PDB file of N, CA and C in Angstrom:
ATOM      1  N   MET A   1       0.842  -1.177   0.000  1.00 50.00           N
ATOM      2  CA  MET A   1       0.000   0.000   0.000  1.00 50.00           C
ATOM      3  C   MET A   1       0.894   1.249   0.000  1.00 50.00           C
ATOM      4  N   PRO A   2       0.644   2.211  -0.910  1.00 62.00           N
ATOM      5  CA  PRO A   2       1.490   3.406  -0.967  1.00 62.00           C
ATOM      6  C   PRO A   2       1.284   4.292   0.255  1.00 62.00           C
ATOM      7  N   ARG A   3       2.341   4.944   0.655  1.00 62.00           N
ATOM      8  CA  ARG A   3       2.271   5.827   1.812  1.00 62.00           C
ATOM      9  C   ARG A   3       1.532   7.115   1.434  1.00 62.00           C
ATOM     10  N   ARG A   4       0.630   7.538   2.286  1.00 72.00           N
ATOM     11  CA  ARG A   4      -0.154   8.753   2.049  1.00 72.00           C
ATOM     12  C   ARG A   4       0.583   9.966   2.600  1.00 72.00           C
ATOM     13  N   LYS A   5       0.201  11.126   2.089  1.00 78.00           N
ATOM     14  CA  LYS A   5       0.719  12.380   2.632  1.00 78.00           C
ATOM     15  C   LYS A   5       0.242  12.510   4.070  1.00 78.00           C
ATOM     16  N   LYS A   6       1.013  13.205   4.878  1.00 86.00           N
ATOM     17  CA  LYS A   6       0.621  13.392   6.274  1.00 86.00           C
ATOM     18  C   LYS A   6      -0.567  14.331   6.418  1.00 86.00           C
ATOM     19  N   THR A   7      -0.699  15.282   5.509  1.00 91.00           N
ATOM     20  CA  THR A   7      -1.766  16.277   5.597  1.00 91.00           C
ATOM     21  C   THR A   7      -2.652  16.209   4.367  1.00 91.00           C
ATOM     22  N   ALA A   8      -3.940  16.224   4.584  1.00 90.00           N
ATOM     23  CA  ALA A   8      -4.893  16.201   3.468  1.00 90.00           C
ATOM     24  C   ALA A   8      -4.916  17.564   2.791  1.00 90.00           C
ATOM     25  N   ASP A   9      -5.061  17.553   1.473  1.00 91.00           N
ATOM     26  CA  ASP A   9      -5.183  18.826   0.763  1.00 91.00           C
ATOM     27  C   ASP A   9      -6.662  19.214   0.680  1.00 91.00           C
ATOM     28  N   ARG A  10      -6.950  20.385   0.134  1.00 91.00           N
ATOM     29  CA  ARG A  10      -8.336  20.877   0.066  1.00 91.00           C
ATOM     30  C   ARG A  10      -9.252  19.927  -0.689  1.00 91.00           C
ATOM     31  N   GLY A  11      -8.761  19.421  -1.803  1.00 92.00           N
ATOM     32  CA  GLY A  11      -9.575  18.519  -2.608  1.00 92.00           C
ATOM     33  C   GLY A  11      -9.977  17.277  -1.842  1.00 92.00           C
ATOM     34  N   GLU A  12      -9.038  16.712  -1.113  1.00 93.00           N
ATOM     35  CA  GLU A  12      -9.328  15.505  -0.331  1.00 93.00           C
ATOM     36  C   GLU A  12     -10.342  15.796   0.784  1.00 93.00           C
ATOM     37  N   ILE A  13     -10.205  16.939   1.412  1.00 92.00           N
ATOM     38  CA  ILE A  13     -11.147  17.313   2.468  1.00 92.00           C
ATOM     39  C   ILE A  13     -12.540  17.529   1.888  1.00 92.00           C
ATOM     40  N   LEU A  14     -12.629  18.226   0.751  1.00 94.00           N
ATOM     41  CA  LEU A  14     -13.926  18.450   0.114  1.00 94.00           C
ATOM     42  C   LEU A  14     -14.555  17.133  -0.333  1.00 94.00           C
ATOM     43  N   GLU A  15     -13.747  16.225  -0.862  1.00 95.00           N
ATOM     44  CA  GLU A  15     -14.265  14.911  -1.264  1.00 95.00           C
ATOM     45  C   GLU A  15     -14.793  14.148  -0.060  1.00 95.00           C
ATOM     46  N   PHE A  16     -14.066  14.207   1.054  1.00 95.00           N
ATOM     47  CA  PHE A  16     -14.491  13.511   2.260  1.00 95.00           C
ATOM     48  C   PHE A  16     -15.813  14.071   2.780  1.00 95.00           C
ATOM     49  N   LEU A  17     -15.895  15.403   2.899  1.00 95.00           N
ATOM     50  CA  LEU A  17     -17.127  16.013   3.399  1.00 95.00           C
ATOM     51  C   LEU A  17     -18.312  15.727   2.481  1.00 95.00           C
ATOM     52  N   THR A  18     -18.074  15.731   1.187  1.00 96.00           N
ATOM     53  CA  THR A  18     -19.136  15.416   0.238  1.00 96.00           C
ATOM     54  C   THR A  18     -19.596  13.970   0.404  1.00 96.00           C
ATOM     55  N   ALA A  19     -18.644  13.062   0.579  1.00 97.00           N
ATOM     56  CA  ALA A  19     -18.989  11.644   0.762  1.00 97.00           C
ATOM     57  C   ALA A  19     -19.805  11.445   2.041  1.00 97.00           C
ATOM     58  N   VAL A  20     -19.413  12.147   3.114  1.00 97.00           N
ATOM     59  CA  VAL A  20     -20.161  12.044   4.370  1.00 97.00           C
ATOM     60  C   VAL A  20     -21.574  12.597   4.185  1.00 97.00           C
ATOM     61  N   MET A  21     -21.693  13.740   3.534  1.00 96.00           N
ATOM     62  CA  MET A  21     -22.995  14.362   3.330  1.00 96.00           C
ATOM     63  C   MET A  21     -23.927  13.462   2.523  1.00 96.00           C
ATOM     64  N   ARG A  22     -23.401  12.748   1.556  1.00 97.00           N
ATOM     65  CA  ARG A  22     -24.225  11.912   0.678  1.00 97.00           C
ATOM     66  C   ARG A  22     -24.461  10.498   1.203  1.00 97.00           C
ATOM     67  N   ASN A  23     -23.761  10.109   2.247  1.00 97.00           N
ATOM     68  CA  ASN A  23     -23.855   8.748   2.771  1.00 97.00           C
ATOM     69  C   ASN A  23     -25.129   8.583   3.595  1.00 97.00           C
ATOM     70  N   GLU A  24     -26.118   7.940   3.032  1.00 96.00           N
ATOM     71  CA  GLU A  24     -27.405   7.773   3.701  1.00 96.00           C
ATOM     72  C   GLU A  24     -27.354   6.770   4.854  1.00 96.00           C
ATOM     73  N   GLU A  25     -26.256   6.053   4.998  1.00 97.00           N
ATOM     74  CA  GLU A  25     -26.112   5.101   6.101  1.00 97.00           C
ATOM     75  C   GLU A  25     -25.675   5.791   7.390  1.00 97.00           C
ATOM     76  N   LEU A  26     -25.172   7.015   7.299  1.00 96.00           N
ATOM     77  CA  LEU A  26     -24.760   7.763   8.483  1.00 96.00           C
ATOM     78  C   LEU A  26     -25.957   8.482   9.084  1.00 96.00           C
ATOM     79  N   ASN A  27     -25.814   8.908  10.336  1.00 96.00           N
ATOM     80  CA  ASN A  27     -26.931   9.616  10.973  1.00 96.00           C
ATOM     81  C   ASN A  27     -27.038  11.038  10.412  1.00 96.00           C
ATOM     82  N   ASP A  28     -28.227  11.594  10.527  1.00 95.00           N
ATOM     83  CA  ASP A  28     -28.502  12.911   9.954  1.00 95.00           C
ATOM     84  C   ASP A  28     -27.631  14.009  10.558  1.00 95.00           C
ATOM     85  N   LYS A  29     -27.291  13.881  11.829  1.00 96.00           N
ATOM     86  CA  LYS A  29     -26.471  14.903  12.490  1.00 96.00           C
ATOM     87  C   LYS A  29     -25.111  15.013  11.811  1.00 96.00           C
ATOM     88  N   ASP A  30     -24.477  13.889  11.535  1.00 96.00           N
ATOM     89  CA  ASP A  30     -23.162  13.902  10.877  1.00 96.00           C
ATOM     90  C   ASP A  30     -23.267  14.413   9.445  1.00 96.00           C
ATOM     91  N   ARG A  31     -24.321  14.008   8.750  1.00 95.00           N
ATOM     92  CA  ARG A  31     -24.510  14.455   7.370  1.00 95.00           C
ATOM     93  C   ARG A  31     -24.759  15.955   7.306  1.00 95.00           C
ATOM     94  N   MET A  32     -25.568  16.474   8.236  1.00 95.00           N
ATOM     95  CA  MET A  32     -25.836  17.910   8.271  1.00 95.00           C
ATOM     96  C   MET A  32     -24.580  18.704   8.621  1.00 95.00           C
ATOM     97  N   SER A  33     -23.789  18.183   9.535  1.00 95.00           N
ATOM     98  CA  SER A  33     -22.547  18.847   9.900  1.00 95.00           C
ATOM     99  C   SER A  33     -21.630  18.971   8.684  1.00 95.00           C
ATOM    100  N   ALA A  34     -21.509  17.905   7.919  1.00 95.00           N
ATOM    101  CA  ALA A  34     -20.686  17.944   6.708  1.00 95.00           C
ATOM    102  C   ALA A  34     -21.259  18.934   5.701  1.00 95.00           C
ATOM    103  N   ALA A  35     -22.580  18.963   5.565  1.00 94.00           N
ATOM    104  CA  ALA A  35     -23.214  19.890   4.628  1.00 94.00           C
ATOM    105  C   ALA A  35     -22.970  21.338   5.046  1.00 94.00           C
ATOM    106  N   PHE A  36     -23.077  21.643   6.334  1.00 93.00           N
ATOM    107  CA  PHE A  36     -22.825  22.997   6.806  1.00 93.00           C
ATOM    108  C   PHE A  36     -21.376  23.407   6.581  1.00 93.00           C
ATOM    109  N   LYS A  37     -20.448  22.481   6.808  1.00 93.00           N
ATOM    110  CA  LYS A  37     -19.030  22.791   6.589  1.00 93.00           C
ATOM    111  C   LYS A  37     -18.750  23.048   5.112  1.00 93.00           C
ATOM    112  N   LEU A  38     -19.363  22.272   4.244  1.00 93.00           N
ATOM    113  CA  LEU A  38     -19.222  22.515   2.806  1.00 93.00           C
ATOM    114  C   LEU A  38     -19.841  23.858   2.424  1.00 93.00           C
ATOM    115  N   GLY A  39     -21.012  24.145   2.960  1.00 91.00           N
ATOM    116  CA  GLY A  39     -21.666  25.416   2.680  1.00 91.00           C
ATOM    117  C   GLY A  39     -20.838  26.603   3.140  1.00 91.00           C
ATOM    118  N   ARG A  40     -20.229  26.478   4.305  1.00 90.00           N
ATOM    119  CA  ARG A  40     -19.371  27.538   4.814  1.00 90.00           C
ATOM    120  C   ARG A  40     -18.181  27.736   3.881  1.00 90.00           C
ATOM    121  N   TYR A  41     -17.575  26.642   3.444  1.00 88.00           N
ATOM    122  CA  TYR A  41     -16.434  26.727   2.530  1.00 88.00           C
ATOM    123  C   TYR A  41     -16.830  27.403   1.217  1.00 88.00           C
ATOM    124  N   LEU A  42     -18.027  27.098   0.730  1.00 86.00           N
ATOM    125  CA  LEU A  42     -18.494  27.654  -0.538  1.00 86.00           C
ATOM    126  C   LEU A  42     -19.103  29.049  -0.384  1.00 86.00           C
ATOM    127  N   GLY A  43     -19.192  29.561   0.851  1.00 84.00           N
ATOM    128  CA  GLY A  43     -19.715  30.893   1.091  1.00 84.00           C
ATOM    129  C   GLY A  43     -21.224  30.985   0.999  1.00 84.00           C
ATOM    130  N   LEU A  44     -21.916  29.886   1.278  1.00 85.00           N
ATOM    131  CA  LEU A  44     -23.370  29.864   1.161  1.00 85.00           C
ATOM    132  C   LEU A  44     -24.092  30.277   2.429  1.00 85.00           C
ATOM    133  N   GLU A  45     -23.374  30.588   3.496  1.00 73.00           N
ATOM    134  CA  GLU A  45     -24.050  30.894   4.748  1.00 73.00           C
ATOM    135  C   GLU A  45     -24.347  32.382   4.916  1.00 73.00           C
ATOM    136  N   SER A  46     -23.862  33.233   4.021  1.00 66.00           N
ATOM    137  CA  SER A  46     -24.154  34.656   4.145  1.00 66.00           C
ATOM    138  C   SER A  46     -25.584  34.935   3.700  1.00 66.00           C
ATOM    139  N   PRO A  47     -26.240  35.919   4.308  1.00 60.00           N
ATOM    140  CA  PRO A  47     -27.637  36.203   3.970  1.00 60.00           C
ATOM    141  C   PRO A  47     -27.828  36.612   2.513  1.00 60.00           C
ATOM    142  N   GLU A  48     -26.803  37.182   1.893  1.00 57.00           N
ATOM    143  CA  GLU A  48     -26.918  37.640   0.516  1.00 57.00           C
ATOM    144  C   GLU A  48     -26.507  36.574  -0.487  1.00 57.00           C
ATOM    145  N   SER A  49     -26.337  35.347  -0.063  1.00 48.00           N
ATOM    146  CA  SER A  49     -25.802  34.326  -0.950  1.00 48.00           C
ATOM    147  C   SER A  49     -26.648  34.130  -2.202  1.00 48.00           C
ATOM    148  N   GLY A  50     -27.951  34.334  -2.126  1.00 52.00           N
ATOM    149  CA  GLY A  50     -28.798  34.168  -3.290  1.00 52.00           C
ATOM    150  C   GLY A  50     -28.999  35.464  -4.063  1.00 52.00           C
ATOM    151  N   ALA A  51     -28.466  36.547  -3.519  1.00 60.00           N
ATOM    152  CA  ALA A  51     -28.654  37.849  -4.149  1.00 60.00           C
ATOM    153  C   ALA A  51     -27.747  38.004  -5.354  1.00 60.00           C
ATOM    154  N   ASP A  52     -28.085  38.951  -6.179  1.00 64.00           N
ATOM    155  CA  ASP A  52     -27.289  39.261  -7.358  1.00 64.00           C
ATOM    156  C   ASP A  52     -25.959  39.858  -6.909  1.00 64.00           C
ATOM    157  N   ASP A  53     -24.850  39.293  -7.354  1.00 67.00           N
ATOM    158  CA  ASP A  53     -23.523  39.762  -6.962  1.00 67.00           C
ATOM    159  C   ASP A  53     -22.978  40.842  -7.887  1.00 67.00           C
ATOM    160  N   THR A  54     -23.794  41.334  -8.814  1.00 74.00           N
ATOM    161  CA  THR A  54     -23.356  42.360  -9.733  1.00 74.00           C
ATOM    162  C   THR A  54     -23.184  43.678  -8.986  1.00 74.00           C
ATOM    163  N   PRO A  55     -22.062  44.378  -9.186  1.00 77.00           N
ATOM    164  CA  PRO A  55     -21.869  45.657  -8.509  1.00 77.00           C
ATOM    165  C   PRO A  55     -22.936  46.662  -8.928  1.00 77.00           C
ATOM    166  N   LYS A  56     -23.367  47.474  -7.990  1.00 77.00           N
ATOM    167  CA  LYS A  56     -24.364  48.502  -8.256  1.00 77.00           C
ATOM    168  C   LYS A  56     -23.652  49.820  -8.534  1.00 77.00           C
ATOM    169  N   VAL A  57     -24.132  50.551  -9.520  1.00 76.00           N
ATOM    170  CA  VAL A  57     -23.555  51.847  -9.885  1.00 76.00           C
ATOM    171  C   VAL A  57     -24.467  52.942  -9.366  1.00 76.00           C
ATOM    172  N   VAL A  58     -23.878  53.905  -8.636  1.00 73.00           N
ATOM    173  CA  VAL A  58     -24.622  55.052  -8.131  1.00 73.00           C
ATOM    174  C   VAL A  58     -24.003  56.289  -8.760  1.00 73.00           C
ATOM    175  N   ILE A  59     -24.827  57.094  -9.414  1.00 73.00           N
ATOM    176  CA  ILE A  59     -24.347  58.326 -10.031  1.00 73.00           C
ATOM    177  C   ILE A  59     -24.768  59.484  -9.141  1.00 73.00           C
ATOM    178  N   TYR A  60     -23.806  60.218  -8.667  1.00 70.00           N
ATOM    179  CA  TYR A  60     -24.058  61.355  -7.787  1.00 70.00           C
ATOM    180  C   TYR A  60     -23.712  62.618  -8.552  1.00 70.00           C
ATOM    181  N   ASP A  61     -24.701  63.480  -8.762  1.00 72.00           N
ATOM    182  CA  ASP A  61     -24.458  64.690  -9.543  1.00 72.00           C
ATOM    183  C   ASP A  61     -24.279  65.939  -8.688  1.00 72.00           C
ATOM    184  N   GLY A  62     -24.230  65.778  -7.387  1.00 71.00           N
ATOM    185  CA  GLY A  62     -23.955  66.914  -6.511  1.00 71.00           C
ATOM    186  C   GLY A  62     -25.184  67.633  -5.997  1.00 71.00           C
ATOM    187  N   ASN A  63     -26.363  67.268  -6.374  1.00 68.00           N
ATOM    188  CA  ASN A  63     -27.573  67.914  -5.862  1.00 68.00           C
ATOM    189  C   ASN A  63     -27.765  67.551  -4.397  1.00 68.00           C
ATOM    190  N   GLN A  64     -28.309  68.515  -3.647  1.00 61.00           N
ATOM    191  CA  GLN A  64     -28.564  68.293  -2.235  1.00 61.00           C
ATOM    192  C   GLN A  64     -29.601  67.199  -2.002  1.00 61.00           C
ATOM    193  N   THR A  65     -30.487  66.976  -2.943  1.00 63.00           N
ATOM    194  CA  THR A  65     -31.561  65.995  -2.765  1.00 63.00           C
ATOM    195  C   THR A  65     -31.084  64.572  -2.980  1.00 63.00           C
ATOM    196  N   ASP A  66     -29.901  64.411  -3.566  1.00 54.00           N
ATOM    197  CA  ASP A  66     -29.383  63.065  -3.791  1.00 54.00           C
ATOM    198  C   ASP A  66     -28.988  62.435  -2.465  1.00 54.00           C
ATOM    199  N   GLN A  67     -29.369  61.192  -2.278  1.00 57.00           N
ATOM    200  CA  GLN A  67     -28.997  60.469  -1.072  1.00 57.00           C
ATOM    201  C   GLN A  67     -28.442  59.110  -1.464  1.00 57.00           C
ATOM    202  N   LEU A  68     -27.463  58.666  -0.750  1.00 53.00           N
ATOM    203  CA  LEU A  68     -26.893  57.332  -0.997  1.00 53.00           C
ATOM    204  C   LEU A  68     -27.559  56.321  -0.130  1.00 53.00           C
TER     205      LEU A  68
END
């Protein structure tokens, strides 16, 4: 058997968490924990995650009535 690296790389960790999340033989608590960790890694836990990430342009022409 070939010797493994001492430290897992990102890909190996993501593969492991994905396998745990999809394994229906494990309990739901472990599967949910893996799903939350994957979501955190992918940046899905922020409230704006489903929002449009396109930058917004604001044109300010110097009028007193303009508000940001």
